[in-house]
Coordinates of C-alpha atoms and ligand atoms in Angstrom, one line a residue:
Chain B
X3 CA 170.6 148.3 80.9
X4 CA 171.7 151.7 78.9
X5 CA 175.8 153.1 79.3
X6 CA 176.2 156.9 79.3
X7 CA 179.3 157.7 77.6
X8 CA 180.1 161.6 77.0
X9 CA 181.8 161.6 73.9
X10 CA 180.1 163.8 71.4
X11 CA 182.1 167.0 72.2
X12 CA 181.7 168.3 76.0
X13 CA 182.2 171.8 76.5
X14 CA 182.9 171.5 80.4
X15 CA 179.6 173.4 81.7
X16 CA 179.4 171.0 84.9
X17 CA 175.8 170.6 84.2
X18 CA 175.5 166.6 84.1
X19 CA 178.0 166.8 87.4
X20 CA 175.6 168.8 89.2
X21 CA 172.6 166.7 88.2
X22 CA 174.1 163.4 88.9
X23 CA 172.4 161.9 92.0
X24 CA 175.2 159.3 92.0
X25 CA 178.1 161.8 92.0
X26 CA 179.5 159.4 89.2
X27 CA 180.8 162.4 86.9
X28 CA 183.8 164.5 87.0
X29 CA 185.9 166.9 85.6
X30 CA 189.0 166.2 83.5
X31 CA 191.0 169.2 82.0
X32 CA 189.2 168.6 78.4
X33 CA 186.0 166.8 79.1
X34 CA 183.4 165.4 81.8
X35 CA 183.9 161.9 82.2
X36 CA 181.4 159.0 83.7
X37 CA 182.8 156.6 86.3
X38 CA 180.9 153.6 85.1
X39 CA 181.7 152.0 88.5
X40 CA 179.3 154.3 90.3
X41 CA 177.1 155.2 87.4
X42 CA 173.5 154.3 88.4
X43 CA 172.3 154.1 84.6
X44 CA 169.6 156.8 85.5
X45 CA 170.1 158.7 82.5
X46 CA 169.5 161.9 84.3
X47 CA 172.7 163.4 83.0
X48 CA 172.1 162.5 79.5
X49 CA 168.5 165.2 79.9
X50 CA 171.0 167.7 81.7
X51 CA 173.6 168.0 79.0
X52 CA 173.0 171.2 77.3
X53 CA 175.1 170.4 74.5
X54 CA 173.9 166.9 74.0
X55 CA 177.5 165.5 74.4
X56 CA 176.2 162.4 76.1
X57 CA 175.6 159.2 74.3
X58 CA 173.4 156.7 75.5
X59 CA 174.2 152.9 74.7
X60 CA 172.5 149.4 75.0
X61 CA 174.9 146.8 76.6
X62 CA 173.5 143.7 76.8
X63 CA 176.7 142.0 78.5
X64 CA 176.6 144.2 80.9
X65 CA 172.9 143.7 81.6
X66 CA 174.2 139.7 82.3
X67 CA 176.6 140.3 84.5
X68 CA 174.4 142.6 86.6
X69 CA 171.9 140.1 86.6
X70 CA 173.6 137.3 88.6
X71 CA 173.0 137.1 91.8
Chain D
X12 CA 154.7 219.7 78.6
X13 CA 157.7 221.2 80.4
X14 CA 159.4 224.7 80.2
X15 CA 162.9 225.0 78.9
X16 CA 164.4 226.5 81.8
X17 CA 168.2 226.2 82.4
X18 CA 170.3 225.9 85.7
X19 CA 173.6 225.0 86.3
X20 CA 173.7 224.2 82.7
X21 CA 171.2 221.2 83.0
X22 CA 167.4 221.6 82.2
X23 CA 164.9 221.9 85.3
X24 CA 162.3 219.1 85.6
X25 CA 159.9 221.1 87.0
X26 CA 157.7 219.7 90.2
X27 CA 155.1 217.3 88.6
X28 CA 152.1 215.4 90.5
X29 CA 152.0 211.7 89.8
X30 CA 149.3 209.5 89.8
X31 CA 149.4 206.2 91.8
X32 CA 148.9 203.5 89.8
X33 CA 148.5 201.1 92.8
X34 CA 149.0 200.4 96.8
X35 CA 150.7 196.8 97.0
X36 CA 152.3 195.1 99.8
X37 CA 155.3 193.6 97.1
X38 CA 156.6 195.6 94.1
X39 CA 159.0 193.5 92.1
X40 CA 161.0 195.2 89.6
X41 CA 162.6 193.4 86.8
X42 CA 160.5 190.4 85.0
X43 CA 163.7 188.3 84.5
X44 CA 164.3 184.9 86.0
X45 CA 165.1 186.2 89.2
X46 CA 161.5 188.5 89.4
X47 CA 159.7 185.8 88.3
X48 CA 160.3 183.6 91.1
X49 CA 160.0 186.5 93.8
X50 CA 156.8 187.3 92.3
X51 CA 155.7 184.1 92.2
X52 CA 156.8 183.3 95.7
X53 CA 155.1 186.4 97.2
X54 CA 152.1 186.2 95.5
X55 CA 151.5 182.3 96.3
X56 CA 152.3 183.4 100.2
X57 CA 149.2 185.9 99.9
X58 CA 150.8 189.0 98.7
X59 CA 149.3 191.6 96.9
X60 CA 152.0 191.4 94.0
X61 CA 152.7 193.6 91.2
X62 CA 155.5 192.9 88.8
X63 CA 157.1 195.5 86.9
X64 CA 158.8 194.6 83.3
X65 CA 159.9 197.2 80.8
X66 CA 160.4 194.2 77.9
X67 CA 156.9 193.3 76.3
X68 CA 157.5 189.5 78.1
X69 CA 158.8 187.7 81.1
X70 CA 161.8 186.4 81.5
X71 CA 164.5 188.7 80.6
X72 CA 167.8 187.4 79.2
X73 CA 166.4 183.9 79.6
X74 CA 163.6 184.6 76.4
X75 CA 163.8 188.0 75.3
X76 CA 167.5 187.4 75.3
X77 CA 167.4 184.0 74.0
X78 CA 169.5 182.8 76.3
X79 CA 167.5 179.5 76.2
X80 CA 169.8 177.4 78.1
X81 CA 168.5 177.0 81.3
X82 CA 171.9 175.2 83.8
X83 CA 172.0 175.1 87.4
X84 CA 169.8 173.4 90.3
X85 CA 166.3 172.1 89.3
X86 CA 164.4 173.1 92.1
X87 CA 161.1 174.8 93.7
X88 CA 159.5 177.5 91.4
X89 CA 162.6 176.8 88.8
X90 CA 161.7 173.0 88.5
X91 CA 157.7 173.2 88.4
X92 CA 158.6 176.0 85.4
X93 CA 160.8 173.6 83.6
X94 CA 158.5 170.9 84.4
X95 CA 155.5 173.0 82.5
X96 CA 157.7 173.8 79.5
X97 CA 158.3 170.3 79.3
X98 CA 154.5 169.6 79.2
X99 CA 154.4 171.6 76.3
X100 CA 157.3 170.1 74.4
X101 CA 159.2 173.2 74.9
X102 CA 162.4 171.5 76.7
X103 CA 164.6 169.4 76.7
X104 CA 168.5 168.6 77.4
X105 CA 168.1 172.2 79.4
X106 CA 167.4 173.8 76.0
X107 CA 164.4 175.4 75.9
X108 CA 162.0 177.2 73.4
X109 CA 162.2 181.1 74.1
X110 CA 158.6 181.6 73.0
X111 CA 157.3 178.8 74.9
X112 CA 158.8 179.7 77.7
X113 CA 157.2 183.4 78.1
X114 CA 154.2 181.6 78.0
X115 CA 154.6 179.3 80.7
X116 CA 155.8 182.4 82.3
X117 CA 152.8 184.3 81.7
X118 CA 150.7 182.0 82.6
X119 CA 152.3 180.6 85.7
X120 CA 152.2 184.5 86.9
X121 CA 148.6 185.3 86.2
X122 CA 147.8 182.0 88.0
X123 CA 149.4 182.7 91.1
X124 CA 147.5 186.2 91.1
X125 CA 150.4 188.4 90.3
X126 CA 149.4 191.7 88.8
X127 CA 151.8 192.5 85.8
X128 CA 152.5 195.5 84.3
X129 CA 154.8 195.2 81.2
X130 CA 156.5 198.0 78.8
X131 CA 157.3 199.8 82.1
X132 CA 160.3 201.3 83.1
X133 CA 161.2 201.8 86.8
X134 CA 162.7 205.3 86.8
X135 CA 163.0 206.1 90.3
X136 CA 162.6 204.8 93.8
X137 CA 160.4 206.7 96.7
X138 CA 162.0 206.9 99.7
X139 CA 161.4 208.2 103.2
X140 CA 164.1 208.2 106.4
X141 CA 165.9 205.3 104.6
X142 CA 162.7 203.3 103.9
X143 CA 162.0 202.4 100.3
X144 CA 157.7 203.6 99.8
X145 CA 157.6 202.4 96.1
X146 CA 159.0 203.5 92.7
X147 CA 158.5 205.1 89.9
X148 CA 157.6 203.9 86.4
X149 CA 157.1 205.5 82.9
X150 CA 155.2 203.6 80.2
X151 CA 152.9 204.8 77.7
X152 CA 150.5 206.3 80.2
X153 CA 153.1 208.4 81.3
X154 CA 155.0 209.0 84.7
X155 CA 153.1 207.1 87.6
X156 CA 153.8 206.1 91.2
X157 CA 153.6 202.8 92.4
X158 CA 153.5 202.4 96.3
X159 CA 154.4 199.0 97.8
X160 CA 155.1 198.1 101.5
X161 CA 158.2 196.1 100.2
X162 CA 160.2 196.3 96.9
X163 CA 162.6 193.4 95.6
X164 CA 164.7 194.5 93.0
X165 CA 165.5 192.2 90.1
X166 CA 166.6 194.6 87.3
X167 CA 169.9 193.0 86.5
X168 CA 171.6 195.9 87.0
X169 CA 170.3 197.0 90.8
X170 CA 168.4 199.8 89.4
X171 CA 166.3 200.6 92.0
X172 CA 168.9 199.9 94.6
X173 CA 170.8 202.5 93.1
X174 CA 168.1 204.9 92.8
X175 CA 167.3 204.3 96.5
X176 CA 170.8 205.6 97.2
X177 CA 172.3 202.1 98.2
X178 CA 176.0 201.6 97.9
X179 CA 176.5 199.4 94.6
X180 CA 179.7 197.8 93.0
X181 CA 180.4 197.7 89.2
X182 CA 182.9 196.0 86.7
X183 CA 186.3 194.2 88.0
X184 CA 188.0 196.1 90.7
X185 CA 191.1 196.3 89.0
X186 CA 189.9 198.4 85.6
X187 CA 186.2 198.6 86.4
X188 CA 185.8 196.8 83.4
X189 CA 182.6 194.7 82.9
X190 CA 182.1 191.1 81.8
X191 CA 181.9 191.1 78.1
X192 CA 178.8 191.5 76.4
X193 CA 176.7 189.0 73.6
X194 CA 174.0 189.4 71.5
X195 CA 172.2 185.6 70.6
X196 CA 171.3 184.9 67.6
X197 CA 168.8 182.0 66.2
X198 CA 169.3 179.8 62.9
X199 CA 167.1 177.5 61.2
X200 CA 167.3 174.9 58.6
X201 CA 170.0 173.0 60.1
X202 CA 170.4 169.2 60.2
X203 CA 170.7 168.5 63.7
X204 CA 171.8 164.5 63.3
X205 CA 174.2 165.8 60.6
X206 CA 175.8 168.0 62.8
X207 CA 175.6 165.8 65.9
X208 CA 177.4 162.9 64.2
X209 CA 180.2 165.2 62.7
X210 CA 183.7 164.8 63.7
X211 CA 183.5 168.7 64.4
X212 CA 181.4 168.0 67.6
X213 CA 183.4 164.7 68.5
X214 CA 186.8 166.3 68.3
X215 CA 186.4 170.2 68.0
X216 CA 183.3 170.6 69.9
X217 CA 184.0 174.6 70.9
X218 CA 185.3 175.1 67.4
X219 CA 188.3 176.2 68.3
X220 CA 190.6 175.3 65.9
X221 CA 188.2 176.0 63.2
X222 CA 188.0 179.2 64.2
X223 CA 191.8 179.7 64.8
X224 CA 192.4 178.8 60.6
X225 CA 189.0 180.8 59.5
X226 CA 190.7 184.0 61.4
X227 CA 194.3 183.0 60.0
X228 CA 192.8 183.2 56.0
X229 CA 191.2 185.9 56.6
X230 CA 187.9 184.4 56.4
X231 CA 186.8 186.1 59.6
X232 CA 187.8 189.3 59.5
X233 CA 188.7 189.9 63.6
X234 CA 188.2 187.4 66.6
X235 CA 184.8 188.0 67.8
X236 CA 185.4 184.9 69.8
X237 CA 187.9 182.3 69.7
X238 CA 185.6 179.8 70.5
X239 CA 181.6 178.7 70.4
X240 CA 180.5 179.6 73.8
X241 CA 177.7 177.3 73.3
X242 CA 175.0 176.1 70.6
X243 CA 171.6 175.1 71.9
X244 CA 169.1 173.0 69.9
X245 CA 165.3 174.4 70.4
X246 CA 162.9 171.7 71.1
X247 CA 159.8 171.3 69.8
X248 CA 160.9 171.6 65.9
X249 CA 160.2 169.3 63.4
X250 CA 162.2 166.4 64.1
X251 CA 164.9 164.7 61.6
X252 CA 163.3 166.4 58.6
X253 CA 166.5 168.8 58.6
X254 CA 164.5 171.8 59.8
X255 CA 166.1 172.3 63.1
X256 CA 166.9 175.1 64.8
X257 CA 169.3 176.3 67.2
X258 CA 170.6 179.5 68.9
X259 CA 174.2 180.5 69.8
X260 CA 175.9 182.1 71.8
X261 CA 179.1 183.1 70.4
X262 CA 179.1 187.2 69.4
X263 CA 181.3 189.4 72.2
X264 CA 181.3 192.8 72.3
X265 CA 184.4 193.8 74.8
X266 CA 185.3 197.2 76.6
X267 CA 181.5 197.5 77.3
X268 CA 179.7 200.0 79.2
X269 CA 176.4 198.1 79.8
X270 CA 174.9 201.4 82.3
X271 CA 175.3 203.5 79.2
X272 CA 172.7 203.9 76.7
X273 CA 175.0 205.0 74.1
X274 CA 177.3 202.1 74.3
X275 CA 174.5 199.8 74.5
X276 CA 173.5 200.8 71.3
X277 CA 177.1 200.7 70.1
X278 CA 176.9 196.7 71.1
X279 CA 173.3 195.9 69.3
X280 CA 174.5 197.4 66.4
X281 CA 177.9 195.3 66.9
X282 CA 176.3 192.1 67.8
X283 CA 174.0 192.3 64.5
X284 CA 176.9 192.7 62.1
X285 CA 178.4 189.8 64.3
X286 CA 175.1 187.5 63.8
X287 CA 175.6 188.6 60.3
X288 CA 179.2 187.7 59.8
X289 CA 178.8 184.5 62.0
X290 CA 175.6 183.1 60.6
X291 CA 177.3 183.2 56.8
X292 CA 181.3 181.3 58.6
X293 CA 178.3 179.2 60.3
X294 CA 177.0 177.9 57.1
X295 CA 180.2 177.8 55.1
X296 CA 182.2 175.6 57.6
X297 CA 179.6 173.8 59.7
X298 CA 178.0 169.9 58.8
X299 CA 174.4 170.4 59.0
X300 CA 174.5 174.0 58.3
X301 CA 175.1 174.6 54.7
X302 CA 171.3 175.3 54.4
X303 CA 170.6 177.3 57.6
X304 CA 169.5 180.8 57.8
X305 CA 169.7 183.5 60.3
X306 CA 165.8 183.4 62.0
X307 CA 166.4 186.5 64.4
X308 CA 169.1 188.2 67.4
X309 CA 167.9 189.0 71.0
X310 CA 165.9 191.7 71.3
X311 CA 167.8 192.3 74.8
X312 CA 171.7 192.1 74.6
X313 CA 173.1 189.6 76.8
X314 CA 174.5 191.8 79.5
X315 CA 176.3 189.1 82.2
X316 CA 177.5 191.6 84.7
X317 CA 176.5 195.3 85.4
X318 CA 176.0 196.5 88.8
X319 CA 175.6 194.6 91.7
X320 CA 174.2 195.9 95.1
X321 CA 176.2 196.2 98.7
X322 CA 174.8 194.0 101.1
X323 CA 174.7 192.9 104.5
X324 CA 177.3 190.1 103.3
X325 CA 179.4 190.5 99.6
X326 CA 179.7 187.0 99.0
X327 CA 183.5 186.5 98.3
X328 CA 185.7 184.6 95.6
X329 CA 187.0 182.9 98.1
X330 CA 183.7 181.4 99.7
X331 CA 183.4 180.1 95.9
X332 CA 186.6 178.5 95.4
X333 CA 186.4 176.9 99.2
X334 CA 182.8 176.1 99.2
X335 CA 182.2 177.9 102.1
X336 CA 178.4 177.6 103.8
X337 CA 176.5 180.2 105.7
X338 CA 173.6 179.4 108.6
X339 CA 171.4 181.7 106.2
X340 CA 172.4 179.8 102.8
X341 CA 169.4 180.4 100.7
X342 CA 170.0 179.3 97.4
X343 CA 172.9 176.7 96.0
X344 CA 174.9 176.8 92.6
X345 CA 177.0 174.5 91.0
X346 CA 178.8 176.8 88.3
X347 CA 182.3 177.7 88.6
X348 CA 184.2 181.1 88.0
X349 CA 183.5 181.7 84.4
X350 CA 184.3 185.1 83.6
X351 CA 184.0 186.7 79.9
X352 CA 187.2 188.4 78.8
X353 CA 186.4 191.7 79.5
X354 CA 188.7 193.4 76.5
X355 CA 189.8 190.3 74.4
X356 CA 188.0 187.1 73.0
X357 CA 188.3 183.7 75.3
X358 CA 187.2 183.3 78.9
X359 CA 188.9 183.6 82.1
X360 CA 187.7 181.1 84.5
X361 CA 190.3 181.5 87.2
X362 CA 190.7 184.5 90.1
X363 CA 193.7 186.4 91.4
X364 CA 193.6 185.5 95.6
X365 CA 195.9 186.1 98.3
X366 CA 196.2 183.0 100.6
X367 CA 198.6 183.0 103.6
X368 CA 200.0 185.9 102.3
X369 CA 200.9 184.5 98.5
X370 CA 199.2 185.9 95.0
X371 CA 197.4 182.6 94.2
X372 CA 195.6 182.0 90.7
X373 CA 192.7 180.1 92.1
X374 CA 190.8 177.5 90.0
X375 CA 187.9 175.6 90.7
X376 CA 188.4 173.5 87.6
X377 CA 192.1 173.3 86.9
X378 CA 193.9 174.7 83.8
X379 CA 190.6 175.4 82.0
X380 CA 189.4 178.5 80.3
X381 CA 191.4 180.6 77.3
X382 CA 193.9 182.2 79.0
X383 CA 196.9 181.3 81.7
X384 CA 197.3 183.2 84.3
X385 CA 200.4 185.7 84.2
X386 CA 202.8 183.2 85.9
X387 CA 201.6 180.1 83.5
X388 CA 198.9 177.2 83.8
X389 CA 201.4 175.1 86.0
X390 CA 200.7 178.2 88.9
X391 CA 197.0 177.1 88.8
X392 CA 195.9 176.5 92.8
X393 CA 193.0 175.1 94.4
X394 CA 191.1 177.5 97.0
X395 CA 193.9 176.4 99.5
X396 CA 196.9 177.2 97.3
X397 CA 197.8 173.8 96.3
X398 CA 198.8 173.3 92.7
X399 CA 200.4 170.7 90.7
X400 CA 199.5 167.2 91.9
X401 CA 198.2 168.3 95.2
X402 CA 195.4 170.2 93.3
X403 CA 191.8 169.1 94.7
X404 CA 189.0 170.2 92.3
X405 CA 186.0 171.3 93.6
X406 CA 183.4 169.0 94.2
X407 CA 180.5 170.8 96.4
X408 CA 178.2 173.4 95.0
X409 CA 178.7 177.4 96.1
X410 CA 176.3 178.5 98.7
X411 CA 174.6 181.8 98.3
X412 CA 173.0 183.4 101.6
X413 CA 170.2 185.4 102.4
X414 CA 172.5 188.6 103.3
X415 CA 173.8 188.8 99.9
X416 CA 170.1 189.7 98.9
X417 CA 169.9 192.5 101.6
X418 CA 171.1 195.9 100.9
X419 CA 172.6 198.3 103.5
X420 CA 171.0 201.0 104.8
X421 CA 167.6 201.3 102.9
X422 CA 165.1 199.1 104.5
X423 CA 162.1 197.4 103.0
X424 CA 164.1 196.5 99.9
X425 CA 165.9 193.2 98.6
X426 CA 167.6 192.0 95.3
X427 CA 167.7 189.0 93.9
X428 CA 169.5 187.6 90.6
X429 CA 172.4 188.8 88.7
X430 CA 172.6 191.9 90.6
X431 CA 173.4 190.6 94.0
X432 CA 175.7 191.6 96.3
X433 CA 178.9 189.6 95.6
X434 CA 182.6 190.1 94.5
X435 CA 183.0 190.6 91.1
X436 CA 184.3 187.1 90.0
X437 CA 182.1 185.7 92.6
X438 CA 179.3 187.0 90.8
X439 CA 180.6 185.4 87.7
X440 CA 180.0 182.2 89.3
X441 CA 176.0 182.8 90.7
X442 CA 174.4 184.1 87.0
X443 CA 172.9 181.1 85.9
X444 CA 169.4 181.1 85.4
X445 CA 167.7 178.6 87.6
X446 CA 170.4 180.0 89.9
X447 CA 168.6 183.6 89.4
X448 CA 164.8 182.1 89.9
X449 CA 166.2 180.2 93.3
X450 CA 167.7 183.6 94.6
X451 CA 164.4 185.2 93.7
X452 CA 162.2 182.3 95.2
X453 CA 164.3 183.3 98.3
X454 CA 163.8 187.0 98.0
X455 CA 160.0 186.8 97.7
X456 CA 159.4 184.3 100.4
X457 CA 161.1 186.0 103.1
X458 CA 159.5 189.6 101.7
X459 CA 156.0 187.2 102.5
X460 CA 157.2 186.7 105.7
X461 CA 159.0 190.0 106.8
X462 CA 155.2 191.8 106.2
X463 CA 153.5 188.7 108.1
X464 CA 155.5 189.3 111.0
X465 CA 155.4 192.8 110.3
X466 CA 159.3 193.2 110.5
X467 CA 161.9 194.5 108.1
X468 CA 163.2 191.9 105.9
X469 CA 166.7 192.0 107.0
X470 CA 165.1 190.9 110.5
X471 CA 163.6 188.0 108.9
X472 CA 164.6 184.8 111.0
X473 CA 167.1 182.6 108.8
X474 CA 166.1 179.2 110.3
X475 CA 162.3 180.0 109.4
X476 CA 163.2 181.3 105.8
X477 CA 165.3 178.1 105.4
X478 CA 162.5 175.6 106.6
X479 CA 160.0 177.7 104.6
X480 CA 162.1 177.5 101.0
X481 CA 162.4 173.4 102.0
X482 CA 158.6 173.0 102.4
X483 CA 158.6 174.6 99.0
X484 CA 160.9 172.3 97.6
X485 CA 164.1 174.6 97.1
X486 CA 167.6 173.2 96.9
X487 CA 169.5 175.0 99.7
X488 CA 172.4 172.3 100.4
X489 CA 170.2 169.5 101.6
X490 CA 171.2 167.4 98.8
X491 CA 174.9 167.8 99.5
X492 CA 174.3 167.8 103.4
X493 CA 176.1 171.3 103.1
Ligands
FAD30 C1 174.9 185.6 76.7 C2 174.8 185.0 78.2 C3 174.9 183.6 78.1 C4 174.6 183.0 79.2 N1 174.7 181.5 79.3 C5 173.7 180.8 80.1 C6 173.7 179.7 80.0 O1 174.7 178.9 79.4 N2 173.1 179.1 81.1 C7 172.5 180.0 82.3 O2 171.9 179.2 82.9 N3 172.7 180.8 82.4 C8 173.4 181.6 81.2 N4 173.5 183.3 81.4 C9 173.4 183.7 82.2 C10 171.5 183.9 82.9 O3 171.1 184.0 81.5 C11 171.5 185.2 83.2 O4 172.5 185.2 84.4 C12 170.0 185.2 84.4 O5 169.2 185.2 83.4 C13 170.1 187.1 84.9 O6 168.6 187.0 85.4 P1 168.0 188.1 86.2 O7 166.3 187.8 86.1 O8 168.8 188.3 87.3 O9 168.2 188.9 85.0 P2 167.6 189.3 83.6 O10 167.4 188.6 82.7 O11 169.0 190.6 83.0 O12 166.4 190.4 83.9 C14 166.3 191.6 84.1 C15 164.6 192.1 84.1 O13 164.9 193.3 84.4 C16 164.3 194.1 83.5 N5 164.9 195.5 83.9 C17 165.8 195.7 83.8 N6 165.9 197.3 84.1 C18 164.8 197.7 84.6 C19 163.9 198.8 84.7 N7 164.9 200.0 85.2 N8 162.7 199.1 84.6 C20 161.7 197.7 84.5 N9 162.3 196.5 83.8 C21 163.7 196.8 83.9 C22 165.2 193.4 82.2 O14 164.0 194.1 81.0 C23 164.8 192.1 82.4 O15 163.4 191.3 81.7 C24 173.8 183.6 80.3 C25 173.8 185.0 80.0 C26 174.8 185.7 79.1 C27 174.2 187.5 79.1
SF4_31 S1 173.0 157.6 84.2 FE1 172.5 158.5 86.3 S2 174.5 157.8 87.8 FE2 175.2 157.6 85.5 S3 176.4 158.8 85.6 FE3 174.5 159.8 84.8 S4 173.4 160.6 86.0 FE4 175.1 160.0 86.9
SF4_32 S1 176.7 168.1 80.5 FE1 177.4 167.9 78.9 S2 178.8 169.4 78.2 FE2 178.2 170.1 80.1 S3 180.0 169.0 81.3 FE3 178.3 167.4 81.1 S4 178.5 166.3 79.3 FE4 179.9 167.9 79.3

């Protein structure tokens, strides 16, 4: 599973917020952030960010946790 | 040839006989994003459609103007366009390749059966008894008439509506000033990986501190702008070979008069001087840009706002900040109040509004933008006048009603795109590329419906129009249960 983080210089354009189907993204005063509890890891925000401010990370721990019944 | 005859200090243009270029069901004037959406929608619904554009390509600001950053809701024709661009490696991360984009627009228009007429300036409207009958164009072949049962004004400047005698608005109500204009430019020879991983991109992504330092040290001769507006990474270039290309929104002309050819000339010259200054500044200071070079500046100046039509409904700034909905919503936008300062650097992201008899400085996002309101950042409120801990960020998109595309007085005419009927600050929220295509698609669809039913466009049934838009994959708020 992939983890998405907004950590490469967000310009607060709101594009990811509009695109996120889980409404997991919200704006702080200086950056947008992803609420990891709501995120469905679909990657749409990654594609929708015009400044490539969103980074993708493999998260193996999380995967194991998620796979528990 | 005309004689030199004066009347009241002006030169007389004698009566001339114009050839008729053709008769159409629909004439779409202006082939920017709105005009593209309108022409495709009308042609696909079986209308004999002509699209008239003064530049040599379609797309307007989004292609010829190098604004290669198609933001807002992906739906309908806009979504199809982006998918076509993706198929030719011309789109990623909401960044497009302007050249491939032109080609996609050409192909989609031709395929839909639209008659294209490029390099043709619309210079007059033909009107009889408050009904528009066509337009006059001027091009290499001379001055000709185009007759049409319906006309859609997508000139960005509401030129046709103005020629037809519709009431229009321009600029900020307090002083008539327009949003700042920008001439975009492209740089090549960029090491994108180096920039993407740089501390500058992570910690000062809009170069705010860097610009201030270089201004203080005299390296930047004047405050062209106090931040980088955006920098896009053009897709489809050789990757990881330090030959990336970027398109940059940074230059700004202030105190603009975008409806005056003399001032437009001033802004093109100023924009090119700024691109020269800024490309050198970037080369010296930005990691990854050490070997960069200027490729070009836009051939179309970035005019954000000029003339807007007065329609059956004028979209209010209050509608934007409160996310008001309408029974005739035909498009939505997720953008916030985004005003490029008319007379100084930076941007302004709040609006002065009367709420319950009090003057409020309203923002949808909070304390953002370059400049605080006159009473300071803490006085920022939301659309209901709440500030401080009570402030609520706006989560829902802005709805754009069909009536904002229907000018008063003149029949068989619609407008779409950045010249819609909206208040100054509301327009600042409704001008993103995909919002313009979506408005265009709605105008084209409504026009085709009005022809089929033989009624004027203002009488088109709102419910039927919305049903048709939904069937065509448009986003009119259904995703948000609006
Ligand atoms: C500098 C800048 C940065 C921007 N940044 C973004 C961004 O990051 N993301 C985003 O989504 N949007 C952005 N926008 C907004 C967006 O680009 C425009 O609002 C949108 O493209 C407007 O589309 P339009 O079709 O309404 O108008 P235009 O693109 O202006 O199209 C109008 C067309 O009509 C033609 N025309 C005009 N008059 C005549 C005439 N008399 N006869 C014949 N043809 C005529 C013009 O040549 C043009 O092709 C930006 C705009 C600017 C200026
Ligand atoms: S990965 Fe998908 S669900 Fe998660 S924040 Fe991004 S868009 Fe939303
Ligand atoms: S799309 Fe990118 S730049 Fe825009 S708000 Fe989201 S993370 Fe920030």
